[in-house]
Tab-separated table of C-alpha atoms in Angstrom:
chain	number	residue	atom	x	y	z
O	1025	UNK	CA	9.897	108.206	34.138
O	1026	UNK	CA	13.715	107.070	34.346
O	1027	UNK	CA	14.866	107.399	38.100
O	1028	UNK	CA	18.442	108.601	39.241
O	1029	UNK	CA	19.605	105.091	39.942
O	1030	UNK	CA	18.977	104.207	36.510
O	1031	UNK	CA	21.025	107.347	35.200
O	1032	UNK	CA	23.860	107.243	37.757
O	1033	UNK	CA	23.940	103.177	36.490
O	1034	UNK	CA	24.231	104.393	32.968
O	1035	UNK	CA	26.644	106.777	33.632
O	1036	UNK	CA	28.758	104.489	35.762
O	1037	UNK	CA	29.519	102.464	32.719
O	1038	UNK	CA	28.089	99.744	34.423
O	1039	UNK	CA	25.187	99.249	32.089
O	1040	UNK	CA	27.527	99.666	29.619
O	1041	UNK	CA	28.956	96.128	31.108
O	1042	UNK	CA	25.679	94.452	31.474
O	1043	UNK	CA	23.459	93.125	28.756
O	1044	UNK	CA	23.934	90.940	25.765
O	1045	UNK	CA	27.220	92.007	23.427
O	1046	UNK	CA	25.329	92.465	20.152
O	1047	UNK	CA	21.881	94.502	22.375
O	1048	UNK	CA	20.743	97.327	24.428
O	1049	UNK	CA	22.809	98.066	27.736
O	1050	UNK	CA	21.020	96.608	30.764
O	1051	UNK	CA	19.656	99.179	33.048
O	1052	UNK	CA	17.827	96.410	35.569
O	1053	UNK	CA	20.275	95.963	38.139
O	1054	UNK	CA	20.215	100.137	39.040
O	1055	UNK	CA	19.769	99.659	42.700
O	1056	UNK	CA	22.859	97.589	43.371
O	1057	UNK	CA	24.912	101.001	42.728
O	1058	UNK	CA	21.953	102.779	44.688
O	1059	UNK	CA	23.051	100.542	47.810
O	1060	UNK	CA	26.635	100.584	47.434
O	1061	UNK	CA	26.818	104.720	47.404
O	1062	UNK	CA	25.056	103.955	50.807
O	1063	UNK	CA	28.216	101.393	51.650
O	1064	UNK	CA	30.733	103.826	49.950
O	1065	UNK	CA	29.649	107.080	52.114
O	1066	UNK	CA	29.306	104.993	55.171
O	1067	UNK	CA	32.976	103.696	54.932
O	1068	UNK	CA	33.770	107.331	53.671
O	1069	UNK	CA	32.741	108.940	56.677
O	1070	UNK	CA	34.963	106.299	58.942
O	1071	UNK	CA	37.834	106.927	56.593
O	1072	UNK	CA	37.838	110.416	55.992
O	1073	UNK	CA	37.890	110.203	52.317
O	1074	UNK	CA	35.347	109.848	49.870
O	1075	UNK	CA	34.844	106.728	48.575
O	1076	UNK	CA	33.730	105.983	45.057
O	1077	UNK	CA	31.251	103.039	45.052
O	1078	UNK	CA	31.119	103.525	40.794
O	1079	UNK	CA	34.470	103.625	40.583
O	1080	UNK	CA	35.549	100.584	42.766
O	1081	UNK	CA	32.656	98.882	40.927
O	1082	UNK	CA	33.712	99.602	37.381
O	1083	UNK	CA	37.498	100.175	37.613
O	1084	UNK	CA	39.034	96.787	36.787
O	1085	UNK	CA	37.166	96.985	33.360
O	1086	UNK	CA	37.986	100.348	32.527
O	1087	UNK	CA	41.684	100.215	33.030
O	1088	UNK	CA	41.402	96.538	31.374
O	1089	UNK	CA	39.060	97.605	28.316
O	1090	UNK	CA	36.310	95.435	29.227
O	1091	UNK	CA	32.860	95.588	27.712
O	1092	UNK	CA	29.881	93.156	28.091
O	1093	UNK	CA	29.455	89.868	26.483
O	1094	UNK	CA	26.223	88.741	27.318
O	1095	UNK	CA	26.672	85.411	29.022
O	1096	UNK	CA	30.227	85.534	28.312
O	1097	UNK	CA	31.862	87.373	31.447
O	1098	UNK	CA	33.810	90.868	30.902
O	1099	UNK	CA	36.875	89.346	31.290
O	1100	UNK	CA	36.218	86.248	29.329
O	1101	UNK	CA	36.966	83.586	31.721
O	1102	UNK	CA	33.247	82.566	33.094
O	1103	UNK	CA	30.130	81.572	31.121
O	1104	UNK	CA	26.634	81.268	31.926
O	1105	UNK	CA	25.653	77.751	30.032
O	1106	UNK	CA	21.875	76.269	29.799
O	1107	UNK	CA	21.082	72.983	31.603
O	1108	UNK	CA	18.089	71.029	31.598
O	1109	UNK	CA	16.680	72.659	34.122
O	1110	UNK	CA	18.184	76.356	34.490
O	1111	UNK	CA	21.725	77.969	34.310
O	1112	UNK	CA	25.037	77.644	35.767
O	1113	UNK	CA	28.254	78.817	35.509
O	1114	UNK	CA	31.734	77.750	35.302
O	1115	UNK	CA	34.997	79.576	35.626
O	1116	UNK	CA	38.226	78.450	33.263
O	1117	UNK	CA	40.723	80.896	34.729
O	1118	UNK	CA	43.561	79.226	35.681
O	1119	UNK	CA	45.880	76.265	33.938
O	1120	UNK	CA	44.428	73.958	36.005
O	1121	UNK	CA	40.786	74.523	35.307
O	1122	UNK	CA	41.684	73.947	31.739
O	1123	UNK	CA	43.028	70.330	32.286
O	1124	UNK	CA	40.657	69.754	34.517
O	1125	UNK	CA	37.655	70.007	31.217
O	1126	UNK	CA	38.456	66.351	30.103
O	1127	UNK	CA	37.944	64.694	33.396
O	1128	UNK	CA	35.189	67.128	33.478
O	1129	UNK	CA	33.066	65.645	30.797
O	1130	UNK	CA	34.742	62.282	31.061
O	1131	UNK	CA	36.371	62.366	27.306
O	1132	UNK	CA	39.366	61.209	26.795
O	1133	UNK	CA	40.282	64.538	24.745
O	1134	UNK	CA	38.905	67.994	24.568
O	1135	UNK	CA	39.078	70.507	21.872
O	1136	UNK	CA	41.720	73.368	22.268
O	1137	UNK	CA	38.354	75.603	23.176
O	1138	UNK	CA	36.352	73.494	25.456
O	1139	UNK	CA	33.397	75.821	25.328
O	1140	UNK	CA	31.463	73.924	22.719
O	1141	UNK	CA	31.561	70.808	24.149
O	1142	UNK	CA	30.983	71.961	27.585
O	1143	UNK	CA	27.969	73.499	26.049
O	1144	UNK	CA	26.174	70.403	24.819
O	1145	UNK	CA	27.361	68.338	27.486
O	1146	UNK	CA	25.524	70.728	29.773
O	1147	UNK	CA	22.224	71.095	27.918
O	1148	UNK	CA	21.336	67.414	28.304
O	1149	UNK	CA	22.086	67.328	32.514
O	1150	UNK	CA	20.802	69.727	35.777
O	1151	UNK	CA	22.363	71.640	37.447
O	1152	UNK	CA	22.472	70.280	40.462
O	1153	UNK	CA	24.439	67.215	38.763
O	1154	UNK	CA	26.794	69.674	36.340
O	1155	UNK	CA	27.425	71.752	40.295
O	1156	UNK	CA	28.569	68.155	41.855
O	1157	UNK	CA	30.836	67.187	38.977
O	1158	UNK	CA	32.722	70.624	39.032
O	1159	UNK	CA	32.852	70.323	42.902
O	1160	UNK	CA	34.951	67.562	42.353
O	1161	UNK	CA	37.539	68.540	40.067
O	1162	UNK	CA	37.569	71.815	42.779
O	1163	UNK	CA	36.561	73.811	39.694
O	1164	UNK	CA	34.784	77.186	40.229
O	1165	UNK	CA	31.077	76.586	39.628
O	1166	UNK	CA	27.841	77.364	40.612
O	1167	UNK	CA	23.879	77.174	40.049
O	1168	UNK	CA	21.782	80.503	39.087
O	1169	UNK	CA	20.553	81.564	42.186
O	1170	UNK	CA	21.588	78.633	44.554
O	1171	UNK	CA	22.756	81.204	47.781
O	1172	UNK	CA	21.048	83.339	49.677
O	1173	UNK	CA	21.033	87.007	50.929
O	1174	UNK	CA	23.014	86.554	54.166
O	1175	UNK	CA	25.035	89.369	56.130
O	1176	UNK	CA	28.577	88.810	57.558
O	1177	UNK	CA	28.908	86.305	59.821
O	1178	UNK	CA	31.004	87.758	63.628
O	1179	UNK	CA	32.263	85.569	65.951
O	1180	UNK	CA	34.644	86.440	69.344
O	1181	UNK	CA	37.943	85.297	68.516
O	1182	UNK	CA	39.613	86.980	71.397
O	1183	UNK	CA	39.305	90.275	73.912
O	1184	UNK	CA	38.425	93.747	72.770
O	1185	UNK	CA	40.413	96.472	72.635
O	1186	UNK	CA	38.683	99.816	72.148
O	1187	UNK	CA	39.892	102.841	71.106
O	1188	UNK	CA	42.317	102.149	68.179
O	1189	UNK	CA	43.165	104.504	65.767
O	1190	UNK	CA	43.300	103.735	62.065
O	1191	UNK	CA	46.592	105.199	61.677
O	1192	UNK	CA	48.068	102.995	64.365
O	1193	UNK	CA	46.335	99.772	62.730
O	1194	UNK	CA	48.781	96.977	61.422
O	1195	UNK	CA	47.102	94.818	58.585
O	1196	UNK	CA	48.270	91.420	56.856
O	1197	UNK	CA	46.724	91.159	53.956
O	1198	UNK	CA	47.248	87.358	52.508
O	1199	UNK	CA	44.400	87.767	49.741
O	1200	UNK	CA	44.532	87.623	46.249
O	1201	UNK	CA	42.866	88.824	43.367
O	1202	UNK	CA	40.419	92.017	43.893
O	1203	UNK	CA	37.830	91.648	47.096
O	1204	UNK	CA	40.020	91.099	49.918
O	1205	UNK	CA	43.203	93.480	48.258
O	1206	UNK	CA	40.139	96.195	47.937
O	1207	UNK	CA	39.583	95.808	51.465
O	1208	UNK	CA	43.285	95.925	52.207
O	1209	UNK	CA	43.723	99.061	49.963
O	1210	UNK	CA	41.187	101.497	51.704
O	1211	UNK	CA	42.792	100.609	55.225
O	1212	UNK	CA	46.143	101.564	53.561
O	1213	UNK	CA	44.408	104.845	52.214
O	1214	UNK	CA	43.053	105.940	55.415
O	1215	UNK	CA	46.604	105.350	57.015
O	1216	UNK	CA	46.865	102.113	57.850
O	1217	UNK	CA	50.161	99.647	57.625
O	1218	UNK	CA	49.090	97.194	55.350
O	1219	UNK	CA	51.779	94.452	54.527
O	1220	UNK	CA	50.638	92.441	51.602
O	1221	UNK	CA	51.940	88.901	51.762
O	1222	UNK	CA	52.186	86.342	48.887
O	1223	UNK	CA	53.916	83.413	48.395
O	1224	UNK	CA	57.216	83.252	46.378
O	1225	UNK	CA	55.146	80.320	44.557
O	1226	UNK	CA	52.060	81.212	44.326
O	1227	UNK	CA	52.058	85.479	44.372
O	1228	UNK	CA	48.836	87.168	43.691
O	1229	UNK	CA	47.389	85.960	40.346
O	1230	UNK	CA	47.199	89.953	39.159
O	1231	UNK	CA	50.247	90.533	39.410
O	1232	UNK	CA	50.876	88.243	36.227
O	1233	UNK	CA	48.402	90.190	34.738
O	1234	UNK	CA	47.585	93.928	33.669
O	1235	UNK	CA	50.146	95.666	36.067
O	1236	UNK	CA	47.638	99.009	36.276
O	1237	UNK	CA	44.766	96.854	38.323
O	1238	UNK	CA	47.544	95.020	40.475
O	1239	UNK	CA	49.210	98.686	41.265
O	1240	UNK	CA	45.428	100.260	41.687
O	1241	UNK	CA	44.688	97.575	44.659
O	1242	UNK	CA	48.277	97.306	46.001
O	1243	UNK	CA	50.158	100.325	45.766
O	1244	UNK	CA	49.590	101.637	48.704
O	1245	UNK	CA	51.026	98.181	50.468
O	1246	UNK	CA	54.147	97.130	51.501
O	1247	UNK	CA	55.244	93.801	50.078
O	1248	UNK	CA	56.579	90.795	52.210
O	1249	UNK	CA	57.342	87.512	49.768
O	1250	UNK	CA	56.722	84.479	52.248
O	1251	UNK	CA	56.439	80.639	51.187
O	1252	UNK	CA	53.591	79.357	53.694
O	1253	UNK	CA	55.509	76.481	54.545
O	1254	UNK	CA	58.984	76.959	54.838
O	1255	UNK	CA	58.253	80.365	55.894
O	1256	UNK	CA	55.427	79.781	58.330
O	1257	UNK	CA	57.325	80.855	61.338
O	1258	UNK	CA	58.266	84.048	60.080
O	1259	UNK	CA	54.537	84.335	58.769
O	1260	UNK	CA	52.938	82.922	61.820
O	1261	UNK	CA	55.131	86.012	64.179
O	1262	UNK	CA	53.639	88.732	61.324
O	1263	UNK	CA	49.561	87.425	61.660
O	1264	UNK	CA	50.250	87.563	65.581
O	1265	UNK	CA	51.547	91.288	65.710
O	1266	UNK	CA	48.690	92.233	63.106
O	1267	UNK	CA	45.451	93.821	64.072
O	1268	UNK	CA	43.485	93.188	61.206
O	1269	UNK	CA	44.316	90.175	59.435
O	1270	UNK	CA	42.384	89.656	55.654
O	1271	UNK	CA	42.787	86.299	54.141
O	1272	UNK	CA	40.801	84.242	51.447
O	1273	UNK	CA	42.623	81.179	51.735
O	1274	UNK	CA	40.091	77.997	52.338
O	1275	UNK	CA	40.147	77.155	56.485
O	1276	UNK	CA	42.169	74.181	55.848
O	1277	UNK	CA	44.996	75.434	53.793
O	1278	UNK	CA	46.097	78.093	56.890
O	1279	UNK	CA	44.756	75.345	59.731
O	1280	UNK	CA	47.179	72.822	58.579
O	1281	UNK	CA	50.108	75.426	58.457
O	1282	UNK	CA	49.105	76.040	61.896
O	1283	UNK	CA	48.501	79.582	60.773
O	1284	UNK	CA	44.417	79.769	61.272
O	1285	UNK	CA	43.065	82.576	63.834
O	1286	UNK	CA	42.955	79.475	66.352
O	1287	UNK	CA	46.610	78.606	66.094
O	1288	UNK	CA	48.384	82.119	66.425
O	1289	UNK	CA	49.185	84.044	69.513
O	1290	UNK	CA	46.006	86.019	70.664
O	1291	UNK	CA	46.379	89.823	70.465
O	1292	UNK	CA	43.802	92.750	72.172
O	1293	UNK	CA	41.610	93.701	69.351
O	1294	UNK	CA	42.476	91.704	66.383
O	1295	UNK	CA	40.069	91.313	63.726
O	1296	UNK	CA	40.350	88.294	61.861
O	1297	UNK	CA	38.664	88.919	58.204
O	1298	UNK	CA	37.671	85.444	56.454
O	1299	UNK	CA	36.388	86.202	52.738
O	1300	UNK	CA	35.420	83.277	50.104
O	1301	UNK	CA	33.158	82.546	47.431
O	1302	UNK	CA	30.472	80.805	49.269
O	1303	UNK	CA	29.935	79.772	52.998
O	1304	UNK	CA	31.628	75.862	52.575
O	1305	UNK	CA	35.141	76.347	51.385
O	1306	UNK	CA	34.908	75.804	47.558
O	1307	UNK	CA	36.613	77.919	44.749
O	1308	UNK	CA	34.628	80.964	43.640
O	1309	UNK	CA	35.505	83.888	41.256
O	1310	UNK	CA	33.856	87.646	41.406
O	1311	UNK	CA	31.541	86.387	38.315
O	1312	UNK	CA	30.582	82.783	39.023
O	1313	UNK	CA	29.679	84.028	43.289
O	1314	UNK	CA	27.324	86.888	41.658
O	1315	UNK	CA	25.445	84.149	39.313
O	1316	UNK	CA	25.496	81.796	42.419
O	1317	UNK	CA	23.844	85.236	44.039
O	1318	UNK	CA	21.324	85.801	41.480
O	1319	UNK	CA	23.073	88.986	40.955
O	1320	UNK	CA	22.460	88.916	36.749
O	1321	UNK	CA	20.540	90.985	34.164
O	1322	UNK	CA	18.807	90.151	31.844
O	1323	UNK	CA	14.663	89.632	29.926
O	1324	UNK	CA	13.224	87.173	28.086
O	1325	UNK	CA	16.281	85.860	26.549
O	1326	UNK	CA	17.448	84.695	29.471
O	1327	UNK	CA	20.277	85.729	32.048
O	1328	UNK	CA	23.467	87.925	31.052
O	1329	UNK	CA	26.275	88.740	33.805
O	1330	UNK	CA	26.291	91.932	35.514
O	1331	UNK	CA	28.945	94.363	35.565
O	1332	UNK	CA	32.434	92.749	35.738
O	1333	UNK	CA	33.169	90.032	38.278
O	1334	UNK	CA	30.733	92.255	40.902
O	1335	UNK	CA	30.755	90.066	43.368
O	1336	UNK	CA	34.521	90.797	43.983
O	1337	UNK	CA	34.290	94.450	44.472
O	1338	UNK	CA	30.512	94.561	46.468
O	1339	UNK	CA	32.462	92.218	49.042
O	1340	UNK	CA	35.230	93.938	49.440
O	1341	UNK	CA	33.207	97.343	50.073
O	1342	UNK	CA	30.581	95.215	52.884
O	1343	UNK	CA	34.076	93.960	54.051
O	1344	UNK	CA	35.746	97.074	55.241
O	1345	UNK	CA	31.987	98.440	56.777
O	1346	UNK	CA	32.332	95.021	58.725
O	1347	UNK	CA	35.567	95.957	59.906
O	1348	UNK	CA	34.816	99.187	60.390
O	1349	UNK	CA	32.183	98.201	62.479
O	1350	UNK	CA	34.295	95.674	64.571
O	1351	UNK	CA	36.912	98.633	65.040
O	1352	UNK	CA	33.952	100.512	66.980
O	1353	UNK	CA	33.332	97.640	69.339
O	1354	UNK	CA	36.768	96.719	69.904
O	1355	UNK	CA	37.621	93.897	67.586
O	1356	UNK	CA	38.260	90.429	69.105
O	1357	UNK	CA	36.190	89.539	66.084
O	1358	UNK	CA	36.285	86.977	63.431
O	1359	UNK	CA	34.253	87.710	60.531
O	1360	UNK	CA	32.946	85.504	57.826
O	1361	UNK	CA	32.367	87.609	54.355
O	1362	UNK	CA	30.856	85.189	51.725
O	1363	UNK	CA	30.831	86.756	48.327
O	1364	UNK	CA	27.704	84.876	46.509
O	1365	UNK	CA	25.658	85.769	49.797
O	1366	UNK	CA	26.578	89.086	49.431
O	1367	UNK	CA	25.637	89.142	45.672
O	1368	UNK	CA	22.363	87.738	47.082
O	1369	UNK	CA	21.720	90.500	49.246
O	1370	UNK	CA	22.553	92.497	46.042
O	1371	UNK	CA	20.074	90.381	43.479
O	1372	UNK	CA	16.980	90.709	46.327
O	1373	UNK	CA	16.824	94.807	45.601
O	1374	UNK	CA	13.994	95.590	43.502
O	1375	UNK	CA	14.832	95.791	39.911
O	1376	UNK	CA	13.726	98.677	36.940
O	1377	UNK	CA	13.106	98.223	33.484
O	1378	UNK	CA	16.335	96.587	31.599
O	1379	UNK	CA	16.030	99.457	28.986
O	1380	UNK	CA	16.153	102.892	29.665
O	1381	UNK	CA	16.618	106.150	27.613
O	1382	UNK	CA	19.903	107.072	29.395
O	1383	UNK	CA	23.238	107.276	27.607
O	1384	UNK	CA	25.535	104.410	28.586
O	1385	UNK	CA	29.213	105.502	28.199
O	1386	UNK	CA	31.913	103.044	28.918
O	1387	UNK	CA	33.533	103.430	32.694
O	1388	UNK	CA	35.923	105.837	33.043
O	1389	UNK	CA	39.316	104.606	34.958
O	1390	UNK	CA	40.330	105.381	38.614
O	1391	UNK	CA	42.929	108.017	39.110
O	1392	UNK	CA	46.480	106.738	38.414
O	1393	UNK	CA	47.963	104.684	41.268
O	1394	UNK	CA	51.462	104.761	42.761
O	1395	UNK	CA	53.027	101.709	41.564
O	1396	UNK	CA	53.253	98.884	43.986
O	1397	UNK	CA	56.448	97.633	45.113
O	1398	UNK	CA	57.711	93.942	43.870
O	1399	UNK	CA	57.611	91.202	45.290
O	1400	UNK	CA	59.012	91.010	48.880
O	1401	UNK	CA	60.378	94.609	48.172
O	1402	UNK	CA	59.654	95.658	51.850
O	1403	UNK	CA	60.769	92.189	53.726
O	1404	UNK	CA	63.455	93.768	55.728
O	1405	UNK	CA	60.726	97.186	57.035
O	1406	UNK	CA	58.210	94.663	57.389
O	1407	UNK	CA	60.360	91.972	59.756
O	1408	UNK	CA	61.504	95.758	61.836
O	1409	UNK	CA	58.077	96.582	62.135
O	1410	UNK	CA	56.944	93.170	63.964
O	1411	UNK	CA	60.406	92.914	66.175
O	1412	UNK	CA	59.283	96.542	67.424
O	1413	UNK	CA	55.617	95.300	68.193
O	1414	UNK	CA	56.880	92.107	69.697
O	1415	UNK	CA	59.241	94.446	71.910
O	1416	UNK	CA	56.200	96.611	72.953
O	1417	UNK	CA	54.525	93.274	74.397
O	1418	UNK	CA	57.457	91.804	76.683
C-alpha cells in the first residue's frame, strides 16, 4: 500500500528530482516533505499565511527547469564521485573552484571539464583524504554521511525584549544564495522590514543568475548596496538598529570588520541568525551539506542527490521556526543553523520503498513575484529608516 507521503512526494515534483536521470523517480525520501508540512504550518500559524513546504522545496527547479541527474546535482554544479571507501561530493560553482581543480589533483593542467579526471583521481583515495585536500583549496566538499542530526544551536547574546510585533520587526539580511534570503523573505511576507544588503563587489551570486529565483526570494526586500569595508560604518549603524539580523558569512570575515554580534552596539531583543554549511566555518552549497547529511536517495546502485540543493531550502524553513521561537521568548538570542546537520535530521526519518506507483509530474512554479529592486535601489529609505531608530534611542 503507497502512503500519502509517498503521493504528496510524487506530486511535489520532488521525486521527479530524485533518482538516476535515465530510471524510475525516487520515492524513498517521502518523509522529509512529511516533516517539513509540519515546519511549514507551524511557521504558517506564526505568520498568518500559509506556507508551502512543496513549494519552497521545489521552486528553484521549477522556475529554473531542473530535472534529476542521478549523481549529477539538478543544477549541475555538484557531483557525488566514488572513493575507495564510500562517496563524496564536490561543488564547482564558482570561477574560483574551477582554478582551484589543478592544485586540486596536483597536475600541472586540467582538461576544460575536470570531471573525468576528478573521477579517477578519486576512485583510487578515501574520503577522508579527498575531504582534507578540498578543505584546503576552501573548496565546497564533503563525505556521505559525515554530520549528524543536530538542532539549532541558541545562545544569549544580549537582554530580552518581549512582546514585539512582526510588523514592527527590522531585519538585515546579509545572506546570499537561497537559505538565509528564504528566511529573510517570509519575515518580509508577514510584514516585516527586511533590508537586503550586498556588497557592491561581491552582490548575491543569484542575482547574476536566473532573475525569476533572485526576484522570488528578494522581492519583497529593500536593497542597500554596501562594500563591507569601506562601508562598515554605515553597515555596522544598520546591524545595530536591526532586530533580526541573518547572515551566512564565515565568523571571521564579519569579526575582522568588527561587524560580528560581539562587536556591534547591543539592542533589547535582537536575534542574531548565524547559518552555514556545517558547524566549523567551511564552504558548503544546498547539495554538497545534504550529502554531508546523508540526505540522498537512492538502491543498490548506489546514492543519487535528492531534490535540488535541499539542504538550502529545509534550513531556511527550521530557520525562521528558530526565530520564531526566539521572538516568543524575547530574543537576545544568537542562533547557530548548520545546514548538513539539518539535512541529518532530515536523512534519520524512516525511509519507503524508492519506487512507487504514483505519477511523478515535474514541480510546478511559485506564484509570480514582484520584482526586486536593484542593487542599492533603497539606500537613501534604508539610511532614513536607521537615523529614525537611532533617534528613538537617545
Amino acid at each position: 500500500m503507497t502512503s500519502p507521503w509517498a503521493r504528496a512526494w510524487g506530486s511535489s515534483g520532488l521525486a521527479y528530482l530524485t533518482g538516476r536521470p535515465d530510471g524510475l523517480p525516487d520515492f524513498s525520501r517521502a518523509n522529509v516533505l512529511a516533516r517539513a508540512d509540519g515546519v511549514a504550518a507551524f511557521i504558517g500559524s506564526r505568520l498568518g499565511f500559509d506556507v508551502d513546504a512543496a513549494v519552497l522545496l521545489t521552486g528553484r527547479a521549477a522556475l529554473l527547469g531542473l530535472t534529476r541527474g542521478g549523481r549529477v546535482s539538478a543544477g549541475g554544479a555538484t557531483r557525488m564521485l566514488k572513493a575507495r571507501d564510500g562517496w563524496w561530493a564536490i561543488t564547482l560553482s564558482r570561477p574560483d573552484d574551477l582554478a582551484a581543480v589543478p592544485a586540486l589533483l596536483q597536475a600541472d593542467d586540467v582538461p576544460g571539464d575536470p570531471w573525468p579526471a576528478l573521477s579517477r583521481w578519486s576512485a583510487s583515495r578515501e574520503v577522508p583524504a579527498l575531504v582534507a585536500r578540498a578543505r584546503l583549496l576552501d573548496l565546497p566538499a564533503a563525505g556521505l554521511g559525515e554530520a549528524g542530526p543536530a538542532s539549532p544551536r541558541i545562545h544569549r547574546a544580549g537582554p530580552r525584549a518581549p512582546g514585539r510585533r512582526l510588523t514592527d520587526l527590522l531585519v538585515a539580511d546579509l545572506s546570499s544564495m537561497w537559505a538565509g534570503p528564504l528566511c529573510g523573505q517570509l519575515l518580509a511576507r508577514a510584514g516585516a522590514t527586511v533590508v537586503k544588503v550586498e556588497s557592491p563587489r561581491r552582490p548575491d551570486g543569484t542575482r547574476r543568475g536566473n532573475r525569476a529565483f533572485f526576484d522570488w526570494m528578494n522581492g519583497e526586500k529593500l536593497s542597500h548596496c554596501l562594500d563591507f569595508d569601506g562601508g562598515a560604518g554605515e553597515l555596522r549603524e544598520l546591524l545595530a538598529a536591526a532586530d533580526v539580523v541573518i547572515e551566512s558569512s564565515r565568523p571571521a570575515a564579519l569579526a575582522r570588520r568588527g561587524l560580528g554580534p560581539a562587536d556591534v552596539a547591543p539592542r533589547p531583543g535582537r536575534i542574531w541568525l548565524r547559518l552555514g554549511g556545517h558547524d566549523d566555518s567551511r564552504p558548503a552549497f544546498g547539495d554538497d551539506a545534504a550529502v554531508a547529511g546523508g540526505l540522498v536517495g537512492g538502491g543498490p546502485d548506489g546514492p543519487v542527490f535528492c531534490g535540488d540543493a535541499i539542504a538550502d531550502p529545509l534550513s531556511g524553513l527550521e530557520a525562521v521556526a528558530a526565530v520564531l521561537d526566539s521572538l516568543a521568548r524575547g530574543g537576545g538570542e544568537l542562533i547557530r543553523v548548520s545546514m548538513a546537520a539539518v539535512a541529518a535530521s532530515y536523512a534519520a526519518l524512516p525511509t519507503e520503498a524508492a519506487v512507487a506507483p504514483c505519477p511523478a509530474p515535474p514541480p510546478q512554479a511559485p506564484p509570480a513575484p514582484r520584482p526586486a529592486p536593484e542593487l542599492g535601489a533603497d539606500a537613501d529609505a534604508v539610511r532614513h529608516l536607521v537615523a529614525q531608530r537611532r533617534c528613538l534611542t537617545c
